[in-house]
PDB file of C-alpha atoms and ligand atoms in Angstrom:
ATOM      1  CA  MET A   1      -8.619 -14.857  -7.685  1.00  0.00           C
ATOM      2  CA  THR A   2     -11.008 -16.407 -10.138  1.00  0.00           C
ATOM      3  CA  ASP A   3     -11.660 -17.477 -13.690  1.00  0.00           C
ATOM      4  CA  THR A   4     -12.999 -14.473 -15.541  1.00  0.00           C
ATOM      5  CA  THR A   5     -15.513 -13.669 -18.254  1.00  0.00           C
ATOM      6  CA  ILE A   6     -13.320 -10.751 -19.384  1.00  0.00           C
ATOM      7  CA  GLU A   7     -12.720 -11.526 -23.053  1.00  0.00           C
ATOM      8  CA  TRP A   8      -8.989 -10.696 -23.001  1.00  0.00           C
ATOM      9  CA  ALA A   9      -7.965 -12.545 -19.830  1.00  0.00           C
ATOM     10  CA  THR A  10      -8.340 -16.061 -18.433  1.00  0.00           C
ATOM     11  CA  LYS A  11      -7.963 -15.277 -14.722  1.00  0.00           C
ATOM     12  CA  THR A  12      -8.099 -12.325 -12.378  1.00  0.00           C
ATOM     13  CA  TRP A  13      -5.730 -11.942  -9.437  1.00  0.00           C
ATOM     14  CA  ASN A  14      -6.430  -9.337  -6.759  1.00  0.00           C
ATOM     15  CA  PRO A  15      -3.519  -9.115  -4.285  1.00  0.00           C
ATOM     16  CA  THR A  16      -4.934  -5.724  -3.225  1.00  0.00           C
ATOM     17  CA  LEU A  17      -8.560  -4.661  -2.860  1.00  0.00           C
ATOM     18  CA  GLY A  18      -9.963  -1.128  -2.845  1.00  0.00           C
ATOM     19  CA  CYS A  19      -9.403   2.021  -4.864  1.00  0.00           C
ATOM     20  CA  THR A  20     -10.514   5.642  -5.331  1.00  0.00           C
ATOM     21  CA  ARG A  21     -12.153   7.224  -8.359  1.00  0.00           C
ATOM     22  CA  VAL A  22      -9.857   9.298 -10.556  1.00  0.00           C
ATOM     23  CA  SER A  23     -11.792  10.378 -13.660  1.00  0.00           C
ATOM     24  CA  PRO A  24     -15.149  10.060 -15.484  1.00  0.00           C
ATOM     25  CA  GLY A  25     -14.237   6.532 -16.620  1.00  0.00           C
ATOM     26  CA  CYS A  26     -14.649   5.545 -12.950  1.00  0.00           C
ATOM     27  CA  ASP A  27     -18.208   6.918 -12.659  1.00  0.00           C
ATOM     28  CA  ASN A  28     -19.830   3.509 -13.119  1.00  0.00           C
ATOM     29  CA  CYS A  29     -16.936   1.472 -11.689  1.00  0.00           C
ATOM     30  CA  TYR A  30     -18.237  -2.104 -11.470  1.00  0.00           C
ATOM     31  CA  ALA A  31     -15.777  -2.903  -8.664  1.00  0.00           C
ATOM     32  CA  ILE A  32     -17.444  -0.618  -6.091  1.00  0.00           C
ATOM     33  CA  PRO A  33     -20.815  -2.432  -5.791  1.00  0.00           C
ATOM     34  CA  GLU A  34     -18.919  -5.732  -6.045  1.00  0.00           C
ATOM     35  CA  ALA A  35     -16.717  -4.721  -3.105  1.00  0.00           C
ATOM     36  CA  TRP A  36     -19.777  -3.629  -1.112  1.00  0.00           C
ATOM     37  CA  ARG A  37     -21.468  -6.975  -1.820  1.00  0.00           C
ATOM     38  CA  HIS A  38     -18.380  -8.967  -0.856  1.00  0.00           C
ATOM     39  CA  MET A  39     -17.932  -6.925   2.341  1.00  0.00           C
ATOM     40  CA  HIS A  40     -21.267  -8.362   3.423  1.00  0.00           C
ATOM     41  CA  ALA A  41     -20.611 -11.909   2.231  1.00  0.00           C
ATOM     42  CA  SER A  42     -21.529 -14.773   4.544  1.00  0.00           C
ATOM     43  CA  ASN A  43     -18.030 -16.227   4.031  1.00  0.00           C
ATOM     44  CA  PRO A  44     -15.963 -14.481   6.743  1.00  0.00           C
ATOM     45  CA  LYS A  45     -12.740 -14.811   4.736  1.00  0.00           C
ATOM     46  CA  VAL A  46     -14.277 -12.963   1.787  1.00  0.00           C
ATOM     47  CA  ALA A  47     -15.846 -10.307   4.035  1.00  0.00           C
ATOM     48  CA  ALA A  48     -12.507  -9.737   5.793  1.00  0.00           C
ATOM     49  CA  ALA A  49     -10.626  -9.362   2.505  1.00  0.00           C
ATOM     50  CA  TYR A  50     -12.953  -6.531   1.428  1.00  0.00           C
ATOM     51  CA  ALA A  51     -13.482  -5.040   4.901  1.00  0.00           C
ATOM     52  CA  GLY A  52     -13.711  -1.262   4.962  1.00  0.00           C
ATOM     53  CA  THR A  53     -13.087  -0.753   1.232  1.00  0.00           C
ATOM     54  CA  ALA A  54     -16.564   0.570   0.321  1.00  0.00           C
ATOM     55  CA  HIS A  55     -19.337   2.550   1.974  1.00  0.00           C
ATOM     56  CA  LYS A  56     -22.639   4.198   1.118  1.00  0.00           C
ATOM     57  CA  VAL A  57     -22.829   7.962   0.701  1.00  0.00           C
ATOM     58  CA  ASP A  58     -26.286   9.468   0.068  1.00  0.00           C
ATOM     59  CA  GLY A  59     -27.506   6.048  -1.000  1.00  0.00           C
ATOM     60  CA  ARG A  60     -24.693   5.536  -3.480  1.00  0.00           C
ATOM     61  CA  THR A  61     -21.838   3.064  -2.948  1.00  0.00           C
ATOM     62  CA  ASP A  62     -18.339   4.472  -3.201  1.00  0.00           C
ATOM     63  CA  TRP A  63     -14.820   3.540  -2.242  1.00  0.00           C
ATOM     64  CA  THR A  64     -13.696   4.663   1.204  1.00  0.00           C
ATOM     65  CA  GLY A  65     -10.115   5.031  -0.010  1.00  0.00           C
ATOM     66  CA  ARG A  66      -8.908   2.113   2.076  1.00  0.00           C
ATOM     67  CA  ILE A  67      -6.795  -0.437   0.235  1.00  0.00           C
ATOM     68  CA  ASN A  68      -6.345  -3.888   1.744  1.00  0.00           C
ATOM     69  CA  LEU A  69      -3.009  -5.566   1.038  1.00  0.00           C
ATOM     70  CA  LEU A  70      -3.626  -9.306   0.937  1.00  0.00           C
ATOM     71  CA  ASP A  71      -0.319 -11.043   1.554  1.00  0.00           C
ATOM     72  CA  GLY A  72      -2.112 -14.378   1.577  1.00  0.00           C
ATOM     73  CA  ARG A  73      -2.963 -13.946  -2.100  1.00  0.00           C
ATOM     74  CA  LEU A  74       0.529 -13.096  -3.292  1.00  0.00           C
ATOM     75  CA  ASP A  75       1.403 -16.701  -4.143  1.00  0.00           C
ATOM     76  CA  GLN A  76      -1.883 -17.656  -5.814  1.00  0.00           C
ATOM     77  CA  PRO A  77      -0.539 -17.642  -9.397  1.00  0.00           C
ATOM     78  CA  LYS A  78       2.183 -20.101  -8.348  1.00  0.00           C
ATOM     79  CA  HIS A  79      -0.535 -22.705  -7.857  1.00  0.00           C
ATOM     80  CA  TRP A  80      -1.925 -22.312 -11.376  1.00  0.00           C
ATOM     81  CA  ARG A  81      -0.083 -24.958 -13.350  1.00  0.00           C
ATOM     82  CA  LYS A  82      -1.217 -24.134 -16.858  1.00  0.00           C
ATOM     83  CA  PRO A  83      -0.223 -20.826 -18.449  1.00  0.00           C
ATOM     84  CA  GLU A  84      -2.863 -18.157 -17.864  1.00  0.00           C
ATOM     85  CA  ARG A  85      -3.466 -14.609 -19.069  1.00  0.00           C
ATOM     86  CA  ILE A  86      -3.975 -12.884 -15.724  1.00  0.00           C
ATOM     87  CA  PHE A  87      -5.665  -9.510 -15.250  1.00  0.00           C
ATOM     88  CA  VAL A  88      -3.979  -8.141 -12.122  1.00  0.00           C
ATOM     89  CA  ASN A  89      -6.230  -6.162  -9.771  1.00  0.00           C
ATOM     90  CA  SER A  90      -9.630  -6.100 -11.432  1.00  0.00           C
ATOM     91  CA  MET A  91     -10.858  -4.687  -8.083  1.00  0.00           C
ATOM     92  CA  SER A  92      -8.091  -2.183  -7.372  1.00  0.00           C
ATOM     93  CA  ASP A  93      -5.137  -0.411  -8.981  1.00  0.00           C
ATOM     94  CA  VAL A  94      -1.560  -1.674  -8.475  1.00  0.00           C
ATOM     95  CA  PHE A  95      -0.284   1.895  -8.847  1.00  0.00           C
ATOM     96  CA  ALA A  96      -2.688   3.591  -6.413  1.00  0.00           C
ATOM     97  CA  ALA A  97      -0.718   5.860  -4.083  1.00  0.00           C
ATOM     98  CA  ARG A  98      -1.691   3.797  -1.052  1.00  0.00           C
ATOM     99  CA  VAL A  99      -0.078   0.625  -2.395  1.00  0.00           C
ATOM    100  CA  PRO A 100       3.474   0.816  -0.985  1.00  0.00           C
ATOM    101  CA  VAL A 101       6.418   0.249  -3.303  1.00  0.00           C
ATOM    102  CA  ASP A 102       7.474  -2.722  -1.142  1.00  0.00           C
ATOM    103  CA  TYR A 103       4.150  -4.355  -1.856  1.00  0.00           C
ATOM    104  CA  VAL A 104       4.399  -3.684  -5.598  1.00  0.00           C
ATOM    105  CA  THR A 105       7.816  -5.366  -5.370  1.00  0.00           C
ATOM    106  CA  LYS A 106       6.171  -8.453  -3.874  1.00  0.00           C
ATOM    107  CA  ILE A 107       3.672  -8.540  -6.743  1.00  0.00           C
ATOM    108  CA  TRP A 108       6.550  -8.220  -9.219  1.00  0.00           C
ATOM    109  CA  ARG A 109       8.458 -11.024  -7.480  1.00  0.00           C
ATOM    110  CA  THR A 110       5.525 -13.405  -7.973  1.00  0.00           C
ATOM    111  CA  MET A 111       5.321 -12.451 -11.643  1.00  0.00           C
ATOM    112  CA  GLN A 112       9.064 -12.963 -12.005  1.00  0.00           C
ATOM    113  CA  ASP A 113       8.761 -16.415 -10.412  1.00  0.00           C
ATOM    114  CA  THR A 114       5.962 -17.514 -12.756  1.00  0.00           C
ATOM    115  CA  PRO A 115       7.119 -16.803 -16.322  1.00  0.00           C
ATOM    116  CA  ARG A 116       4.564 -19.324 -17.653  1.00  0.00           C
ATOM    117  CA  HIS A 117       1.829 -16.755 -17.007  1.00  0.00           C
ATOM    118  CA  THR A 118       1.176 -13.481 -18.800  1.00  0.00           C
ATOM    119  CA  TYR A 119       0.187 -10.628 -16.498  1.00  0.00           C
ATOM    120  CA  GLN A 120      -1.941  -7.695 -17.661  1.00  0.00           C
ATOM    121  CA  ILE A 121      -1.783  -4.668 -15.365  1.00  0.00           C
ATOM    122  CA  LEU A 122      -4.132  -1.800 -16.084  1.00  0.00           C
ATOM    123  CA  THR A 123      -3.862   1.524 -14.281  1.00  0.00           C
ATOM    124  CA  LYS A 124      -5.457   4.944 -14.345  1.00  0.00           C
ATOM    125  CA  ARG A 125      -2.333   6.278 -12.599  1.00  0.00           C
ATOM    126  CA  PRO A 126       0.375   5.775 -15.229  1.00  0.00           C
ATOM    127  CA  GLU A 127       2.230   8.878 -14.039  1.00  0.00           C
ATOM    128  CA  ARG A 128       3.377   6.833 -11.024  1.00  0.00           C
ATOM    129  CA  VAL A 129       4.481   3.755 -12.960  1.00  0.00           C
ATOM    130  CA  ALA A 130       7.996   4.714 -14.118  1.00  0.00           C
ATOM    131  CA  ARG A 131       8.917   6.070 -10.692  1.00  0.00           C
ATOM    132  CA  VAL A 132       7.628   3.035  -8.807  1.00  0.00           C
ATOM    133  CA  LEU A 133       9.145   0.547 -11.245  1.00  0.00           C
ATOM    134  CA  ASP A 134      12.577   2.180 -10.983  1.00  0.00           C
ATOM    135  CA  LYS A 135      12.568   1.175  -7.328  1.00  0.00           C
ATOM    136  CA  VAL A 136      10.989  -2.248  -7.919  1.00  0.00           C
ATOM    137  CA  HIS A 137      13.509  -3.122 -10.633  1.00  0.00           C
ATOM    138  CA  ALA A 138      16.398  -1.965  -8.449  1.00  0.00           C
ATOM    139  CA  GLU A 139      15.156  -4.085  -5.551  1.00  0.00           C
ATOM    140  CA  LEU A 140      14.805  -7.181  -7.751  1.00  0.00           C
ATOM    141  CA  GLY A 141      18.006  -6.547  -9.698  1.00  0.00           C
ATOM    142  CA  LEU A 142      16.108  -6.362 -12.979  1.00  0.00           C
ATOM    143  CA  THR A 143      17.866  -4.666 -15.854  1.00  0.00           C
ATOM    144  CA  GLN A 144      15.021  -5.376 -18.307  1.00  0.00           C
ATOM    145  CA  PRO A 145      11.246  -5.295 -17.882  1.00  0.00           C
ATOM    146  CA  LEU A 146       9.730  -8.717 -17.228  1.00  0.00           C
ATOM    147  CA  ALA A 147       8.800 -10.276 -20.570  1.00  0.00           C
ATOM    148  CA  ASN A 148       5.563 -11.701 -19.167  1.00  0.00           C
ATOM    149  CA  VAL A 149       4.178  -8.415 -17.830  1.00  0.00           C
ATOM    150  CA  TRP A 150       2.041  -6.156 -19.997  1.00  0.00           C
ATOM    151  CA  LEU A 151       1.411  -2.638 -18.715  1.00  0.00           C
ATOM    152  CA  GLY A 152      -1.677  -0.740 -19.724  1.00  0.00           C
ATOM    153  CA  THR A 153      -3.548   2.453 -19.012  1.00  0.00           C
ATOM    154  CA  SER A 154      -7.225   3.316 -19.360  1.00  0.00           C
ATOM    155  CA  ILE A 155      -8.170   6.234 -21.600  1.00  0.00           C
ATOM    156  CA  GLU A 156     -11.851   7.112 -21.782  1.00  0.00           C
ATOM    157  CA  SER A 157     -11.745  10.394 -23.699  1.00  0.00           C
ATOM    158  CA  ASP A 158      -9.392  12.735 -25.506  1.00  0.00           C
ATOM    159  CA  GLU A 159      -8.862  14.669 -22.284  1.00  0.00           C
ATOM    160  CA  TYR A 160      -6.892  11.720 -20.902  1.00  0.00           C
ATOM    161  CA  VAL A 161      -4.661  10.766 -23.843  1.00  0.00           C
ATOM    162  CA  ARG A 162      -1.722  12.121 -21.808  1.00  0.00           C
ATOM    163  CA  ARG A 163      -1.910   8.836 -19.901  1.00  0.00           C
ATOM    164  CA  ALA A 164      -0.426   7.157 -22.982  1.00  0.00           C
ATOM    165  CA  ASP A 165       2.548   9.558 -22.772  1.00  0.00           C
ATOM    166  CA  ALA A 166       3.124   8.551 -19.149  1.00  0.00           C
ATOM    167  CA  LEU A 167       2.848   4.876 -20.056  1.00  0.00           C
ATOM    168  CA  ARG A 168       5.504   5.325 -22.743  1.00  0.00           C
ATOM    169  CA  GLN A 169       7.931   6.467 -20.018  1.00  0.00           C
ATOM    170  CA  ALA A 170       7.545   3.149 -18.173  1.00  0.00           C
ATOM    171  CA  PRO A 171       9.676   0.081 -18.876  1.00  0.00           C
ATOM    172  CA  ALA A 172       7.383  -2.619 -20.283  1.00  0.00           C
ATOM    173  CA  ALA A 173       7.598  -5.604 -22.632  1.00  0.00           C
ATOM    174  CA  VAL A 174       4.128  -4.794 -23.938  1.00  0.00           C
ATOM    175  CA  ARG A 175       2.230  -1.526 -23.545  1.00  0.00           C
ATOM    176  CA  PHE A 176      -1.504  -1.365 -24.000  1.00  0.00           C
ATOM    177  CA  ILE A 177      -4.425   1.017 -23.807  1.00  0.00           C
ATOM    178  CA  SER A 178      -7.889   0.142 -22.605  1.00  0.00           C
ATOM    179  CA  ALA A 179     -10.328   2.574 -24.199  1.00  0.00           C
ATOM    180  CA  GLU A 180     -13.266   1.226 -22.235  1.00  0.00           C
ATOM    181  CA  PRO A 181     -15.637   2.706 -21.386  1.00  0.00           C
ATOM    182  CA  LEU A 182     -14.993   4.873 -24.418  1.00  0.00           C
ATOM    183  CA  LEU A 183     -16.858   8.146 -23.755  1.00  0.00           C
ATOM    184  CA  GLY A 184     -15.787  10.180 -26.762  1.00  0.00           C
ATOM    185  CA  PRO A 185     -13.547  10.194 -29.849  1.00  0.00           C
ATOM    186  CA  LEU A 186      -9.767  10.001 -29.383  1.00  0.00           C
ATOM    187  CA  PRO A 187      -8.383  12.221 -32.169  1.00  0.00           C
ATOM    188  CA  SER A 188      -5.247  13.120 -30.163  1.00  0.00           C
ATOM    189  CA  LEU A 189      -4.292   9.584 -29.173  1.00  0.00           C
ATOM    190  CA  ASP A 190      -0.660   8.919 -30.081  1.00  0.00           C
ATOM    191  CA  LEU A 191      -0.162   5.216 -30.786  1.00  0.00           C
ATOM    192  CA  GLN A 192       3.627   5.286 -30.941  1.00  0.00           C
ATOM    193  CA  ARG A 193       5.231   2.533 -28.850  1.00  0.00           C
ATOM    194  CA  ILE A 194       1.808   1.138 -27.984  1.00  0.00           C
ATOM    195  CA  ASP A 195       1.327  -2.546 -28.822  1.00  0.00           C
ATOM    196  CA  TRP A 196      -2.320  -3.242 -28.142  1.00  0.00           C
ATOM    197  CA  VAL A 197      -5.570  -1.280 -27.843  1.00  0.00           C
ATOM    198  CA  ILE A 198      -8.745  -2.642 -26.252  1.00  0.00           C
ATOM    199  CA  LEU A 199     -11.919  -0.752 -27.176  1.00  0.00           C
ATOM    200  CA  GLY A 200     -15.387  -0.946 -25.708  1.00  0.00           C
ATOM    201  CA  GLY A 201     -18.612   0.828 -24.903  1.00  0.00           C
ATOM    202  CA  GLU A 202     -19.927   1.057 -21.374  1.00  0.00           C
ATOM    203  CA  SER A 203     -22.146  -1.703 -20.014  1.00  0.00           C
ATOM    204  CA  LYS A 204     -24.782  -2.148 -17.301  1.00  0.00           C
ATOM    205  CA  SER A 205     -27.237   0.381 -15.853  1.00  0.00           C
ATOM    206  CA  GLY A 206     -26.379   4.031 -16.272  1.00  0.00           C
ATOM    207  CA  ALA A 207     -24.171   3.223 -19.254  1.00  0.00           C
ATOM    208  CA  ARG A 208     -23.230   6.205 -21.409  1.00  0.00           C
ATOM    209  CA  PRO A 209     -23.646   6.094 -25.184  1.00  0.00           C
ATOM    210  CA  LEU A 210     -20.963   5.138 -27.675  1.00  0.00           C
ATOM    211  CA  GLU A 211     -20.673   6.151 -31.303  1.00  0.00           C
ATOM    212  CA  VAL A 212     -19.258   3.263 -33.304  1.00  0.00           C
ATOM    213  CA  ASP A 213     -17.249   5.741 -35.381  1.00  0.00           C
ATOM    214  CA  TRP A 214     -15.122   6.486 -32.269  1.00  0.00           C
ATOM    215  CA  ILE A 215     -14.109   2.830 -32.249  1.00  0.00           C
ATOM    216  CA  ARG A 216     -13.827   2.613 -36.024  1.00  0.00           C
ATOM    217  CA  ASP A 217     -11.423   5.564 -36.107  1.00  0.00           C
ATOM    218  CA  VAL A 218      -9.060   4.004 -33.537  1.00  0.00           C
ATOM    219  CA  VAL A 219      -9.216   0.566 -35.209  1.00  0.00           C
ATOM    220  CA  ASP A 220      -8.317   2.200 -38.535  1.00  0.00           C
ATOM    221  CA  ARG A 221      -5.408   4.071 -36.946  1.00  0.00           C
ATOM    222  CA  CYS A 222      -4.212   0.875 -35.253  1.00  0.00           C
ATOM    223  CA  ARG A 223      -4.150  -0.764 -38.677  1.00  0.00           C
ATOM    224  CA  THR A 224      -1.995   1.954 -40.202  1.00  0.00           C
ATOM    225  CA  SER A 225       0.297   2.151 -37.137  1.00  0.00           C
ATOM    226  CA  GLY A 226       0.995  -1.562 -36.700  1.00  0.00           C
ATOM    227  CA  VAL A 227      -0.898  -1.669 -33.395  1.00  0.00           C
ATOM    228  CA  THR A 228      -3.124  -4.631 -32.531  1.00  0.00           C
ATOM    229  CA  PRO A 229      -6.804  -3.765 -31.896  1.00  0.00           C
ATOM    230  CA  PHE A 230      -9.252  -5.723 -29.740  1.00  0.00           C
ATOM    231  CA  VAL A 231     -12.896  -4.676 -29.797  1.00  0.00           C
ATOM    232  CA  LYS A 232     -14.466  -6.007 -26.621  1.00  0.00           C
ATOM    233  CA  GLN A 233     -18.046  -4.771 -26.780  1.00  0.00           C
ATOM    234  CA  LEU A 234     -20.174  -1.951 -28.152  1.00  0.00           C
ATOM    235  CA  GLY A 235     -21.966  -1.339 -24.862  1.00  0.00           C
ATOM    236  CA  THR A 236     -25.455  -1.422 -23.405  1.00  0.00           C
ATOM    237  CA  VAL A 237     -26.830   1.696 -25.148  1.00  0.00           C
ATOM    238  CA  TRP A 238     -25.712   0.431 -28.560  1.00  0.00           C
ATOM    239  CA  ALA A 239     -27.068  -3.075 -27.838  1.00  0.00           C
ATOM    240  CA  LYS A 240     -30.494  -1.693 -26.919  1.00  0.00           C
ATOM    241  CA  ALA A 241     -30.670   0.659 -29.902  1.00  0.00           C
ATOM    242  CA  ASN A 242     -29.685  -2.126 -32.286  1.00  0.00           C
ATOM    243  CA  GLY A 243     -31.750  -4.959 -30.783  1.00  0.00           C
ATOM    244  CA  ALA A 244     -28.630  -7.003 -30.026  1.00  0.00           C
ATOM    245  CA  ALA A 245     -29.265 -10.172 -28.014  1.00  0.00           C
ATOM    246  CA  ASP A 246     -26.175  -9.660 -25.855  1.00  0.00           C
ATOM    247  CA  LYS A 247     -27.008  -6.872 -23.404  1.00  0.00           C
ATOM    248  CA  LYS A 248     -23.427  -5.546 -23.397  1.00  0.00           C
ATOM    249  CA  GLY A 249     -23.226  -5.564 -27.183  1.00  0.00           C
ATOM    250  CA  GLY A 250     -20.464  -8.110 -26.765  1.00  0.00           C
ATOM    251  CA  GLU A 251     -21.356 -10.498 -29.584  1.00  0.00           C
ATOM    252  CA  PRO A 252     -19.180  -9.704 -32.628  1.00  0.00           C
ATOM    253  CA  ASP A 253     -21.689 -11.270 -35.038  1.00  0.00           C
ATOM    254  CA  ASP A 254     -24.039  -8.367 -34.188  1.00  0.00           C
ATOM    255  CA  TRP A 255     -21.478  -5.690 -35.058  1.00  0.00           C
ATOM    256  CA  PRO A 256     -20.610  -3.951 -38.314  1.00  0.00           C
ATOM    257  CA  GLU A 257     -18.178  -6.316 -40.050  1.00  0.00           C
ATOM    258  CA  ASP A 258     -15.184  -3.959 -39.969  1.00  0.00           C
ATOM    259  CA  LEU A 259     -15.306  -3.804 -36.151  1.00  0.00           C
ATOM    260  CA  ARG A 260     -15.076  -7.563 -35.624  1.00  0.00           C
ATOM    261  CA  VAL A 261     -11.465  -7.581 -34.502  1.00  0.00           C
ATOM    262  CA  ARG A 262     -10.222  -9.377 -31.440  1.00  0.00           C
ATOM    263  CA  GLU A 263      -6.496  -9.774 -31.744  1.00  0.00           C
ATOM    264  CA  PHE A 264      -3.640 -10.097 -29.264  1.00  0.00           C
ATOM    265  CA  PRO A 265      -0.188  -8.545 -29.586  1.00  0.00           C
ATOM    266  CA  ALA A 266       2.569 -10.729 -31.019  1.00  0.00           C
ATOM    267  CA  ALA A 267       4.012 -11.295 -27.530  1.00  0.00           C
ATOM    268  CA  ALA A 268       0.901 -13.332 -26.675  1.00  0.00           C
TER     269      ALA A 268
HETATM  270  S1  SF4 B   1      -9.347   3.135 -11.216  1.00  0.00           S
HETATM  271 FE1  SF4 B   1     -10.539   1.317 -11.832  1.00  0.00          FE
HETATM  272  S2  SF4 B   1     -11.024   0.236  -9.917  1.00  0.00           S
HETATM  273 FE2  SF4 B   1     -10.378   2.328  -9.370  1.00  0.00          FE
HETATM  274  S3  SF4 B   1     -12.303   3.498  -9.251  1.00  0.00           S
HETATM  275 FE3  SF4 B   1     -11.502   3.760 -11.323  1.00  0.00          FE
HETATM  276  S4  SF4 B   1     -12.519   2.151 -12.545  1.00  0.00           S
HETATM  277 FE4  SF4 B   1     -12.760   1.602 -10.362  1.00  0.00          FE
END
């Protein structure tokens, strides 16, 4: 749990730690080296929380596949008095197969008990969401999705637009897409019943290039479809090529004017 520099959230909450890669959008997953670093932290509580989640293979850090369920963190949001926009599991995936449904139910119970907060859950496994939430809702006696929970899926290229179809099957007050890192154009992306789209180029070392027209096209389609766009950053390659002061290309003043859009869905 921590305050975050992520532009669209005010806090992160990680009741589970650990993941596995699922698609090219995971190639430069920032969470893996972070997990490795925390595993070796001098603070024994931090090291224990991350224990066994990452390892080195041929000199490269990767997930081991282990996911730690941190019961002690389940109540953290209850202690945050002021309303926060909380990114759930910045270091894991709530819908990873190794997170048991009972544990997802516990996460949902905390969110149900803290309606002052808005929770943003992003998954690369949207095909599991409807099935898992059927059980979670039944357990909690919910007949409607929680109004304070936004469900999102990451889509990095046109090959993965089917994730939006899976997301549409899930009960959610707000559905969103994170097209970050955007690795190609998204001509097949269907924006029906999507409320919010976050767009961004890749950042840090090894970042892959972005063409601003990929972002421009989705922003334009959001405009004509009544979907709210949020451009987060244009990425490291763009920043370098354009002499931008912010290394991630995250300063809107540096961008073409039509891309300077950072809006939140009406539910916010
Ligand atoms: S799903 Fe997210 S946390 Fe998991 S490996 Fe991919 S980018 Fe990293």
